[in-house]
mmCIF file of C-alpha atoms and ligand atoms in Angstrom:
data_model
loop_
_atom_site.group_PDB
_atom_site.id
_atom_site.type_symbol
_atom_site.label_atom_id
_atom_site.label_comp_id
_atom_site.label_asym_id
_atom_site.label_seq_id
_atom_site.Cartn_x
_atom_site.Cartn_y
_atom_site.Cartn_z
ATOM 1 C CA MET C 11 98.588 85.532 6.011
ATOM 2 C CA THR C 12 101.908 85.121 7.898
ATOM 3 C CA LEU C 13 105.051 86.077 5.990
ATOM 4 C CA VAL C 14 108.639 86.326 6.753
ATOM 5 C CA ASP C 15 110.851 89.074 5.311
ATOM 6 C CA SER C 16 114.317 87.112 5.090
ATOM 7 C CA HIS C 17 116.310 89.763 4.188
ATOM 8 C CA VAL C 18 116.059 93.681 5.406
ATOM 9 C CA HIS C 19 118.139 96.375 6.275
ATOM 10 C CA LEU C 20 116.332 97.889 9.278
ATOM 11 C CA ASP C 21 119.206 99.847 10.604
ATOM 12 C CA HIS C 22 119.215 101.898 7.432
ATOM 13 C CA GLU C 23 119.429 105.878 8.110
ATOM 14 C CA GLN C 24 116.039 105.953 5.584
ATOM 15 C CA PHE C 25 114.399 104.201 8.238
ATOM 16 C CA HIS C 26 115.674 106.064 11.427
ATOM 17 C CA GLU C 27 112.381 108.318 11.630
ATOM 18 C CA ASP C 28 109.938 105.770 11.651
ATOM 19 C CA LEU C 29 111.205 102.493 12.386
ATOM 20 C CA ASP C 30 108.562 101.993 15.187
ATOM 21 C CA ALA C 31 105.561 102.654 12.734
ATOM 22 C CA LEU C 32 107.385 100.482 9.738
ATOM 23 C CA ILE C 33 106.949 97.461 12.236
ATOM 24 C CA VAL C 34 103.504 98.101 12.847
ATOM 25 C CA ARG C 35 102.515 98.440 9.276
ATOM 26 C CA ALA C 36 104.580 95.083 8.551
ATOM 27 C CA HIS C 37 102.675 93.416 11.583
ATOM 28 C CA GLN C 38 99.414 94.807 9.524
ATOM 29 C CA GLN C 39 100.428 92.834 6.060
ATOM 30 C CA GLY C 40 101.177 90.016 8.133
ATOM 31 C CA VAL C 41 105.175 90.214 8.258
ATOM 32 C CA THR C 42 105.600 89.380 11.840
ATOM 33 C CA ARG C 43 109.176 88.020 11.319
ATOM 34 C CA MET C 44 112.263 90.033 9.703
ATOM 35 C CA LEU C 45 115.792 89.099 9.660
ATOM 36 C CA THR C 46 117.344 92.248 9.594
ATOM 37 C CA ILE C 47 121.170 92.202 7.823
ATOM 38 C CA GLY C 48 123.793 93.238 10.057
ATOM 39 C CA THR C 49 126.506 94.440 7.407
ATOM 40 C CA GLY C 50 125.518 98.252 7.839
ATOM 41 C CA ASP C 51 128.281 100.592 7.053
ATOM 42 C CA GLY C 52 130.789 97.564 7.384
ATOM 43 C CA PRO C 53 133.700 97.390 10.260
ATOM 44 C CA PRO C 54 134.329 98.352 12.812
ATOM 45 C CA LYS C 55 130.798 97.986 13.746
ATOM 46 C CA LEU C 56 129.492 94.869 13.039
ATOM 47 C CA ASP C 57 126.248 94.805 15.877
ATOM 48 C CA CYS C 58 124.098 97.032 14.399
ATOM 49 C CA ALA C 59 121.549 94.372 13.445
ATOM 50 C CA ILE C 60 121.997 92.652 16.990
ATOM 51 C CA GLU C 61 120.780 96.069 18.206
ATOM 52 C CA LEU C 62 117.441 95.877 16.746
ATOM 53 C CA ALA C 63 116.668 92.269 17.439
ATOM 54 C CA MET C 64 117.092 92.915 20.958
ATOM 55 C CA LYS C 65 114.603 95.837 20.578
ATOM 56 C CA TYR C 66 111.850 94.117 18.637
ATOM 57 C CA GLY C 67 110.224 90.976 18.810
ATOM 58 C CA GLY C 68 110.055 88.803 15.595
ATOM 59 C CA VAL C 69 113.322 90.646 14.372
ATOM 60 C CA TYR C 70 116.104 88.494 13.983
ATOM 61 C CA ALA C 71 120.070 89.420 13.311
ATOM 62 C CA THR C 72 122.928 88.123 11.025
ATOM 63 C CA VAL C 73 126.537 89.569 11.007
ATOM 64 C CA GLY C 74 128.991 90.022 8.235
ATOM 65 C CA VAL C 75 131.061 92.216 5.604
ATOM 66 C CA HIS C 76 129.351 93.304 2.598
ATOM 67 C CA PRO C 77 131.612 92.780 -0.664
ATOM 68 C CA HIS C 78 131.246 96.569 -0.261
ATOM 69 C CA GLU C 79 133.078 96.847 2.818
ATOM 70 C CA ALA C 80 135.585 94.212 1.992
ATOM 71 C CA ALA C 81 138.509 96.166 2.258
ATOM 72 C CA LYS C 82 137.648 97.763 5.949
ATOM 73 C CA ALA C 83 137.809 94.135 7.121
ATOM 74 C CA ASP C 84 141.251 93.120 9.153
ATOM 75 C CA GLY C 85 142.101 89.934 11.637
ATOM 76 C CA LYS C 86 140.126 91.887 14.560
ATOM 77 C CA THR C 87 137.016 92.061 12.221
ATOM 78 C CA PHE C 88 137.381 88.125 11.923
ATOM 79 C CA ASP C 89 137.953 87.774 15.541
ATOM 80 C CA ASN C 90 134.439 90.052 16.540
ATOM 81 C CA LEU C 91 132.238 87.940 13.800
ATOM 82 C CA ARG C 92 133.260 84.809 15.227
ATOM 83 C CA ALA C 93 132.163 86.101 18.851
ATOM 84 C CA LEU C 94 129.052 88.273 17.445
ATOM 85 C CA MET C 95 128.099 84.447 15.813
ATOM 86 C CA LYS C 96 127.012 83.282 19.183
ATOM 87 C CA GLU C 97 124.513 85.817 20.147
ATOM 88 C CA PRO C 98 121.317 84.155 20.657
ATOM 89 C CA LYS C 99 119.168 86.318 18.085
ATOM 90 C CA VAL C 100 121.741 86.218 15.262
ATOM 91 C CA LEU C 101 120.626 83.299 13.038
ATOM 92 C CA ALA C 102 122.835 83.850 10.014
ATOM 93 C CA PHE C 103 125.557 84.981 8.506
ATOM 94 C CA GLY C 104 125.319 87.674 5.849
ATOM 95 C CA GLU C 105 125.332 89.264 3.715
ATOM 96 C CA ILE C 106 128.782 88.199 2.353
ATOM 97 C CA GLY C 107 129.838 87.446 -1.468
ATOM 98 C CA LEU C 108 130.840 89.322 -4.428
ATOM 99 C CA ASP C 109 130.059 92.717 -6.145
ATOM 100 C CA TYR C 110 131.796 93.168 -9.499
ATOM 101 C CA HIS C 111 129.314 95.967 -10.335
ATOM 102 C CA TYR C 112 130.904 98.848 -8.254
ATOM 103 C CA ASN C 113 133.910 97.202 -7.167
ATOM 104 C CA PHE C 114 134.062 99.582 -4.043
ATOM 105 C CA SER C 115 136.417 97.175 -2.610
ATOM 106 C CA PRO C 116 139.036 95.532 -5.099
ATOM 107 C CA PRO C 117 137.695 92.258 -6.345
ATOM 108 C CA GLU C 118 140.789 90.321 -5.142
ATOM 109 C CA VAL C 119 139.858 91.639 -1.200
ATOM 110 C CA GLN C 120 136.489 90.688 -1.997
ATOM 111 C CA ARG C 121 137.449 87.215 -2.697
ATOM 112 C CA GLU C 122 139.584 86.996 0.465
ATOM 113 C CA VAL C 123 137.109 88.364 2.522
ATOM 114 C CA PHE C 124 134.380 86.191 1.400
ATOM 115 C CA ILE C 125 136.439 82.740 1.736
ATOM 116 C CA GLU C 126 137.631 83.850 5.427
ATOM 117 C CA GLN C 127 134.088 84.328 6.310
ATOM 118 C CA LEU C 128 132.528 81.328 4.704
ATOM 119 C CA ARG C 129 135.400 79.403 6.907
ATOM 120 C CA ILE C 130 134.391 81.513 10.049
ATOM 121 C CA ALA C 131 130.466 80.457 9.361
ATOM 122 C CA LEU C 132 131.185 76.737 8.651
ATOM 123 C CA GLY C 133 132.169 76.359 12.267
ATOM 124 C CA SER C 134 128.948 77.962 13.238
ATOM 125 C CA GLY C 135 126.767 75.559 11.731
ATOM 126 C CA LYS C 136 124.437 78.478 10.733
ATOM 127 C CA PRO C 137 123.401 79.314 7.043
ATOM 128 C CA VAL C 138 125.233 82.124 4.735
ATOM 129 C CA ILE C 139 123.233 84.827 2.972
ATOM 130 C CA ILE C 140 124.963 85.480 -0.410
ATOM 131 C CA HIS C 141 125.128 88.768 -2.352
ATOM 132 C CA THR C 142 126.446 88.271 -5.802
ATOM 133 C CA ARG C 143 126.409 90.746 -8.663
ATOM 134 C CA GLU C 144 127.956 90.516 -11.684
ATOM 135 C CA ALA C 145 130.262 87.677 -10.358
ATOM 136 C CA TRP C 146 128.182 84.446 -10.672
ATOM 137 C CA ALA C 147 130.808 82.446 -11.991
ATOM 138 C CA ASP C 148 133.747 83.486 -8.905
ATOM 139 C CA THR C 149 130.883 83.363 -6.409
ATOM 140 C CA LEU C 150 130.146 79.506 -7.572
ATOM 141 C CA GLU C 151 133.547 78.465 -7.759
ATOM 142 C CA ILE C 152 134.363 79.579 -4.026
ATOM 143 C CA LEU C 153 131.042 78.165 -2.724
ATOM 144 C CA ARG C 154 131.743 74.951 -4.268
ATOM 145 C CA LYS C 155 135.302 74.881 -2.806
ATOM 146 C CA GLU C 156 134.540 76.369 0.481
ATOM 147 C CA TRP C 157 131.422 75.626 1.706
ATOM 148 C CA SER C 158 129.258 72.757 2.542
ATOM 149 C CA GLY C 159 126.422 74.148 4.298
ATOM 150 C CA PRO C 160 123.051 75.735 4.270
ATOM 151 C CA GLY C 161 122.620 78.911 2.462
ATOM 152 C CA ILE C 162 120.317 81.534 0.788
ATOM 153 C CA MET C 163 121.128 83.150 -2.680
ATOM 154 C CA HIS C 164 119.554 86.837 -1.407
ATOM 155 C CA CYS C 165 117.102 88.771 -4.287
ATOM 156 C CA PHE C 166 117.710 86.001 -6.649
ATOM 157 C CA THR C 167 117.894 87.709 -10.128
ATOM 158 C CA GLY C 168 119.625 85.015 -12.208
ATOM 159 C CA ASP C 169 118.127 82.831 -14.859
ATOM 160 C CA GLU C 170 117.206 79.180 -14.768
ATOM 161 C CA ALA C 171 120.299 77.724 -15.349
ATOM 162 C CA GLN C 172 121.678 79.605 -12.326
ATOM 163 C CA ALA C 173 118.945 78.795 -10.275
ATOM 164 C CA ARG C 174 119.698 74.980 -11.082
ATOM 165 C CA GLU C 175 123.367 75.773 -9.991
ATOM 166 C CA ALA C 176 122.331 77.440 -6.662
ATOM 167 C CA LEU C 177 119.998 74.282 -5.986
ATOM 168 C CA ASP C 178 122.541 71.988 -6.767
ATOM 169 C CA LEU C 179 124.549 73.564 -4.030
ATOM 170 C CA ASP C 180 121.182 72.894 -1.516
ATOM 171 C CA PHE C 181 120.885 76.708 -1.240
ATOM 172 C CA HIS C 182 117.667 78.304 -0.980
ATOM 173 C CA LEU C 183 116.623 80.812 -3.297
ATOM 174 C CA SER C 184 114.947 84.299 -1.811
ATOM 175 C CA PHE C 185 113.188 86.529 -4.239
ATOM 176 C CA GLY C 186 112.576 90.115 -3.958
ATOM 177 C CA GLY C 187 110.657 92.858 -5.825
ATOM 178 C CA VAL C 188 112.880 92.408 -8.928
ATOM 179 C CA LEU C 189 110.348 89.500 -9.338
ATOM 180 C CA THR C 190 107.533 91.972 -10.046
ATOM 181 C CA PHE C 191 109.378 93.873 -12.625
ATOM 182 C CA LYS C 192 108.069 94.114 -16.235
ATOM 183 C CA THR C 193 111.485 93.112 -17.933
ATOM 184 C CA ALA C 194 112.293 90.358 -15.046
ATOM 185 C CA GLU C 195 110.739 87.061 -17.352
ATOM 186 C CA ASN C 196 113.874 85.446 -16.368
ATOM 187 C CA VAL C 197 113.681 85.424 -13.039
ATOM 188 C CA ARG C 198 110.024 84.840 -12.953
ATOM 189 C CA GLN C 199 111.008 81.395 -15.255
ATOM 190 C CA ALA C 200 113.828 80.733 -12.603
ATOM 191 C CA ALA C 201 110.912 81.237 -9.820
ATOM 192 C CA ALA C 202 108.820 78.902 -11.438
ATOM 193 C CA ILE C 203 111.308 75.735 -11.329
ATOM 194 C CA VAL C 204 112.600 76.080 -7.589
ATOM 195 C CA PRO C 205 111.246 73.430 -5.324
ATOM 196 C CA GLU C 206 108.574 74.501 -3.010
ATOM 197 C CA ASP C 207 110.904 73.611 -0.069
ATOM 198 C CA ARG C 208 113.898 75.913 -1.076
ATOM 199 C CA LEU C 209 111.700 79.313 -1.499
ATOM 200 C CA LEU C 210 112.005 82.343 0.720
ATOM 201 C CA VAL C 211 110.649 85.889 0.098
ATOM 202 C CA GLU C 212 112.511 89.222 1.071
ATOM 203 C CA THR C 213 112.412 92.852 0.481
ATOM 204 C CA ASP C 214 115.749 93.911 0.974
ATOM 205 C CA ALA C 215 114.250 97.399 1.964
ATOM 206 C CA PRO C 216 115.182 99.944 1.777
ATOM 207 C CA TYR C 217 115.814 99.042 -1.642
ATOM 208 C CA LEU C 218 114.006 97.464 -4.735
ATOM 209 C CA ALA C 219 110.674 98.397 -3.927
ATOM 210 C CA PRO C 220 108.126 95.746 -5.770
ATOM 211 C CA ILE C 221 105.578 97.379 -8.342
ATOM 212 C CA PRO C 222 103.205 99.363 -7.652
ATOM 213 C CA PHE C 223 105.866 101.004 -5.154
ATOM 214 C CA ARG C 224 108.771 100.868 -7.653
ATOM 215 C CA GLY C 225 111.319 103.936 -7.117
ATOM 216 C CA LYS C 226 109.705 104.769 -3.600
ATOM 217 C CA ARG C 227 111.539 103.487 -0.179
ATOM 218 C CA ASN C 228 111.000 99.714 0.091
ATOM 219 C CA GLU C 229 109.672 98.573 3.400
ATOM 220 C CA PRO C 230 108.709 94.741 4.842
ATOM 221 C CA ALA C 231 105.192 95.696 4.447
ATOM 222 C CA PHE C 232 105.161 95.777 0.613
ATOM 223 C CA MET C 233 106.501 92.185 0.411
ATOM 224 C CA VAL C 234 102.894 91.051 0.039
ATOM 225 C CA GLU C 235 103.053 92.156 -3.484
ATOM 226 C CA THR C 236 106.146 89.861 -4.327
ATOM 227 C CA ALA C 237 104.314 87.006 -2.383
ATOM 228 C CA LYS C 238 101.318 87.674 -4.870
ATOM 229 C CA LYS C 239 103.531 87.491 -7.951
ATOM 230 C CA LEU C 240 105.432 84.372 -6.763
ATOM 231 C CA ALA C 241 101.964 82.870 -6.414
ATOM 232 C CA GLU C 242 100.967 83.781 -9.811
ATOM 233 C CA VAL C 243 104.240 82.952 -11.056
ATOM 234 C CA ARG C 244 103.478 79.220 -9.664
ATOM 235 C CA GLY C 245 99.835 79.218 -10.270
ATOM 236 C CA VAL C 246 99.356 78.823 -6.343
ATOM 237 C CA ASP C 247 97.410 81.012 -3.735
ATOM 238 C CA PRO C 248 99.168 83.706 -1.817
ATOM 239 C CA GLU C 249 98.847 82.004 1.256
ATOM 240 C CA GLU C 250 100.053 78.881 0.042
ATOM 241 C CA ILE C 251 103.306 81.006 -0.748
ATOM 242 C CA ALA C 252 103.059 82.408 2.543
ATOM 243 C CA MET C 253 102.845 78.918 4.564
ATOM 244 C CA ILE C 254 105.583 77.628 2.326
ATOM 245 C CA THR C 255 108.277 80.589 2.628
ATOM 246 C CA THR C 256 107.362 81.136 6.447
ATOM 247 C CA ARG C 257 107.934 77.452 7.145
ATOM 248 C CA ASN C 258 111.065 77.186 4.988
ATOM 249 C CA PHE C 259 112.672 80.259 7.106
ATOM 250 C CA ALA C 260 111.703 78.582 10.156
ATOM 251 C CA ARG C 261 113.399 75.296 9.251
ATOM 252 C CA LEU C 262 116.595 76.823 7.704
ATOM 253 C CA MET C 263 117.146 79.085 10.406
ATOM 254 C CA ARG C 264 116.087 76.247 13.227
ATOM 255 C CA LEU C 265 112.914 78.545 14.587
ATOM 256 C CA ASP C 266 110.103 77.208 16.258
ATOM 257 C CA SER C 267 107.520 77.806 13.625
ATOM 258 C CA SER C 268 104.644 78.095 16.446
ATOM 259 C CA THR C 269 106.292 81.434 17.772
ATOM 260 C CA SER C 270 107.040 84.568 16.281
ATOM 261 C CA GLU C 271 109.256 86.136 19.083
HETATM 262 ZN ZN1 ZN S 275 122.518 92.326 -1.319
HETATM 263 ZN ZN1 ZN S 276 120.907 93.347 1.452
#
């Protein structure tokens, strides 16, 4: 079984001690490709994922400013993002979006920085990875107005109606550990209706470990549990989920699916 973790934070300090071993464990479980998210602690440092992608085969990078850090972005940040987008292992732009749960940055600043980044991403032709929390309506309104390319709703935790709205925008939906949580029946219902060619899986590690690891530090090797749950929800074999999601990732990111480097 070969799987792609389409969203992981390998730069996170919780991985500093054992990143080499973590990558070995991921490979042992068939997770041979990982997209590590480049938002880190926010500007001015924007290349933390690129450094890791240069070091490890099968690891790819994104760049972007997370809504939490939107208040740290300035003109120079956007110039740097435009340049970093062109690095060969940068496959996508993100995670960007809106997070009204914490409001670490003021909502109006989050919206401005989100819009600015969508405009930069649009020029690149690469997909955007969207983070949205307690901000669904604003996120959709901005995307409808500003975006016309490929994208991923990362760690999708919405219901069936929201899934349809994202699908109408031509987005892919990426499911993480939440899919395995007892209370997440609405997410499982949403996962059941997503067309096969729009499905992705992710860990969002170190966050949101799937059952039976819930509450522990998450890591890419644990994604097998999420893939199994997704298979159960859709009434197919885990191998089929692995094949479909790996193929979708390669197509969306314009990778040659025959290689893992
Ligand atoms: Zn996120
Ligand atoms: Zn994330």
